[in-house]
GROMACS .gro file of C-alpha atoms in nm:
model
  145
    1UNK     CA    1   1.269  -3.804   2.466
    2UNK     CA    2   0.869  -3.702   2.298
    3UNK     CA    3   0.650  -3.916   2.073
    4UNK     CA    4   0.761  -3.747   1.734
    5UNK     CA    5   1.160  -3.741   1.759
    6UNK     CA    6   1.056  -4.142   1.869
    7UNK     CA    7   0.847  -4.208   1.533
    8UNK     CA    8   1.154  -3.913   1.317
    9UNK     CA    9   0.995  -3.594   1.312
   10UNK     CA   10   1.176  -3.308   1.541
   11UNK     CA   11   1.094  -3.284   1.873
   12UNK     CA   12   0.994  -2.944   1.982
   13UNK     CA   13   1.180  -2.810   2.174
   14UNK     CA   14   0.973  -2.792   2.523
   15UNK     CA   15   0.992  -2.506   2.767
   16UNK     CA   16   0.918  -2.122   2.819
   17UNK     CA   17   0.950  -1.821   2.504
   18UNK     CA   18   1.114  -1.538   2.661
   19UNK     CA   19   0.831  -1.266   2.673
   20UNK     CA   20   1.182  -0.994   2.563
   21UNK     CA   21   1.130  -1.278   2.192
   22UNK     CA   22   0.709  -1.155   2.138
   23UNK     CA   23   0.823  -0.746   2.309
   24UNK     CA   24   1.071  -0.762   1.983
   25UNK     CA   25   0.811  -0.868   1.751
   26UNK     CA   26   0.518  -0.606   1.837
   27UNK     CA   27   0.741  -0.341   1.870
   28UNK     CA   28   0.936  -0.385   1.518
   29UNK     CA   29   0.485  -0.397   1.392
   30UNK     CA   30   0.458  -0.076   1.597
   31UNK     CA   31   0.746   0.078   1.479
   32UNK     CA   32   0.620   0.038   1.116
   33UNK     CA   33   0.292   0.131   1.105
   34UNK     CA   34   0.429   0.492   1.288
   35UNK     CA   35   0.584   0.518   0.970
   36UNK     CA   36   0.318   0.407   0.794
   37UNK     CA   37   0.115   0.667   1.039
   38UNK     CA   38   0.377   0.881   0.895
   39UNK     CA   39   0.361   0.865   0.529
   40UNK     CA   40  -0.035   0.903   0.532
   41UNK     CA   41  -0.030   1.284   0.810
   42UNK     CA   42   0.236   1.421   0.526
   43UNK     CA   43  -0.071   1.305   0.225
   44UNK     CA   44  -0.306   1.396   0.399
   45UNK     CA   45  -0.185   1.801   0.408
   46UNK     CA   46  -0.054   1.787   0.055
   47UNK     CA   47  -0.429   1.738  -0.028
   48UNK     CA   48  -0.506   2.048   0.195
   49UNK     CA   49  -0.241   2.171   0.117
   50UNK     CA   50  -0.270   2.207  -0.278
   51UNK     CA   51  -0.634   2.234  -0.212
   52UNK     CA   52  -0.560   2.605  -0.136
   53UNK     CA   53  -0.421   2.672  -0.535
   54UNK     CA   54  -0.603   2.514  -0.807
   55UNK     CA   55  -0.309   2.475  -1.051
   56UNK     CA   56  -0.166   2.257  -0.762
   57UNK     CA   57  -0.396   2.039  -0.722
   58UNK     CA   58  -0.360   1.796  -0.936
   59UNK     CA   59   0.042   1.749  -0.851
   60UNK     CA   60  -0.039   1.739  -0.507
   61UNK     CA   61  -0.362   1.435  -0.587
   62UNK     CA   62  -0.053   1.292  -0.780
   63UNK     CA   63   0.209   1.341  -0.535
   64UNK     CA   64  -0.085   1.220  -0.202
   65UNK     CA   65  -0.192   0.936  -0.423
   66UNK     CA   66   0.122   0.811  -0.452
   67UNK     CA   67   0.263   0.829  -0.095
   68UNK     CA   68  -0.039   0.709   0.039
   69UNK     CA   69   0.005   0.378  -0.176
   70UNK     CA   70   0.291   0.348  -0.011
   71UNK     CA   71   0.158   0.429   0.358
   72UNK     CA   72  -0.081   0.133   0.300
   73UNK     CA   73   0.236  -0.069   0.193
   74UNK     CA   74   0.391   0.002   0.475
   75UNK     CA   75   0.044  -0.058   0.703
   76UNK     CA   76   0.086  -0.449   0.435
   77UNK     CA   77   0.366  -0.582   0.492
   78UNK     CA   78   0.424  -0.479   0.857
   79UNK     CA   79   0.104  -0.676   0.905
   80UNK     CA   80   0.194  -0.991   0.693
   81UNK     CA   81   0.524  -0.971   0.858
   82UNK     CA   82   0.395  -0.995   1.236
   83UNK     CA   83   0.175  -1.256   1.156
   84UNK     CA   84   0.436  -1.459   1.001
   85UNK     CA   85   0.667  -1.407   1.238
   86UNK     CA   86   0.437  -1.388   1.573
   87UNK     CA   87   0.366  -1.782   1.412
   88UNK     CA   88   0.773  -1.878   1.363
   89UNK     CA   89   0.785  -1.756   1.806
   90UNK     CA   90   0.452  -1.975   1.945
   91UNK     CA   91   0.601  -2.263   1.748
   92UNK     CA   92   0.909  -2.254   1.800
   93UNK     CA   93   1.043  -2.269   1.370
   94UNK     CA   94   1.401  -2.225   1.265
   95UNK     CA   95   1.459  -1.898   1.325
   96UNK     CA   96   1.594  -1.859   0.947
   97UNK     CA   97   1.283  -1.771   0.841
   98UNK     CA   98   1.224  -1.526   1.074
   99UNK     CA   99   1.430  -1.284   0.829
  100UNK     CA  100   1.275  -1.102   0.551
  101UNK     CA  101   1.538  -0.970   0.331
  102UNK     CA  102   1.304  -0.828   0.012
  103UNK     CA  103   1.024  -0.679   0.222
  104UNK     CA  104   1.147  -0.369   0.310
  105UNK     CA  105   1.360  -0.353  -0.008
  106UNK     CA  106   1.090  -0.317  -0.189
  107UNK     CA  107   0.882  -0.050   0.072
  108UNK     CA  108   1.194   0.097   0.025
  109UNK     CA  109   1.294   0.158  -0.329
  110UNK     CA  110   0.856   0.261  -0.330
  111UNK     CA  111   0.966   0.524  -0.038
  112UNK     CA  112   1.226   0.614  -0.240
  113UNK     CA  113   1.045   0.623  -0.539
  114UNK     CA  114   0.740   0.803  -0.407
  115UNK     CA  115   0.981   1.096  -0.278
  116UNK     CA  116   1.157   1.128  -0.609
  117UNK     CA  117   0.845   1.259  -0.739
  118UNK     CA  118   0.672   1.499  -0.489
  119UNK     CA  119   1.063   1.640  -0.574
  120UNK     CA  120   1.053   1.617  -0.942
  121UNK     CA  121   0.689   1.795  -0.913
  122UNK     CA  122   0.816   2.032  -0.725
  123UNK     CA  123   1.044   2.151  -0.983
  124UNK     CA  124   0.755   2.110  -1.236
  125UNK     CA  125   0.598   2.312  -1.032
  126UNK     CA  126   0.835   2.592  -0.955
  127UNK     CA  127   1.004   2.596  -1.315
  128UNK     CA  128   0.625   2.719  -1.469
  129UNK     CA  129   0.606   3.001  -1.177
  130UNK     CA  130   0.608   3.330  -1.363
  131UNK     CA  131   0.856   3.494  -1.038
  132UNK     CA  132   1.077   3.187  -1.078
  133UNK     CA  133   1.148   3.311  -1.426
  134UNK     CA  134   1.181   3.646  -1.275
  135UNK     CA  135   1.400   3.569  -1.025
  136UNK     CA  136   1.603   3.395  -1.277
  137UNK     CA  137   1.635   3.606  -1.579
  138UNK     CA  138   1.756   3.946  -1.323
  139UNK     CA  139   2.049   3.611  -1.132
  140UNK     CA  140   2.151   3.564  -1.529
  141UNK     CA  141   2.207   3.923  -1.654
  142UNK     CA  142   2.383   4.004  -1.276
  143UNK     CA  143   2.639   3.712  -1.387
  144UNK     CA  144   2.636   3.770  -1.654
  145UNK     CA  145   2.749   4.204  -1.596
   0.00000   0.00000   0.00000
């Protein structure tokens, strides 16, 4: 019996922590970082594409900024959760605190909002294109005939 158990505190179970637990935590962290690097790469590509045309530069920079913010949020959240879960594992605390509901939900909503902004700005760009208007006129007149 440990001293903490005699004094009324909770006894920590002695023994070995399975390395799979640490590796699973690390694998989850790397997976989140992989997603954030992908989003950052897409944001960088949008900036490079936007600089090809002066008309779309502002819209592309807005989209890239939103995606970059989302990617940084992914990084911060993954690092926070990795450290929190690592402490829980090392201290052999209750695993009910291991779960995180609000983090992925918030980051997922942020990602959805970023992609919705990308789609919306692309539609605005498409609607402002003269070629699009001319082709729609041809299509509409062909449908009415």
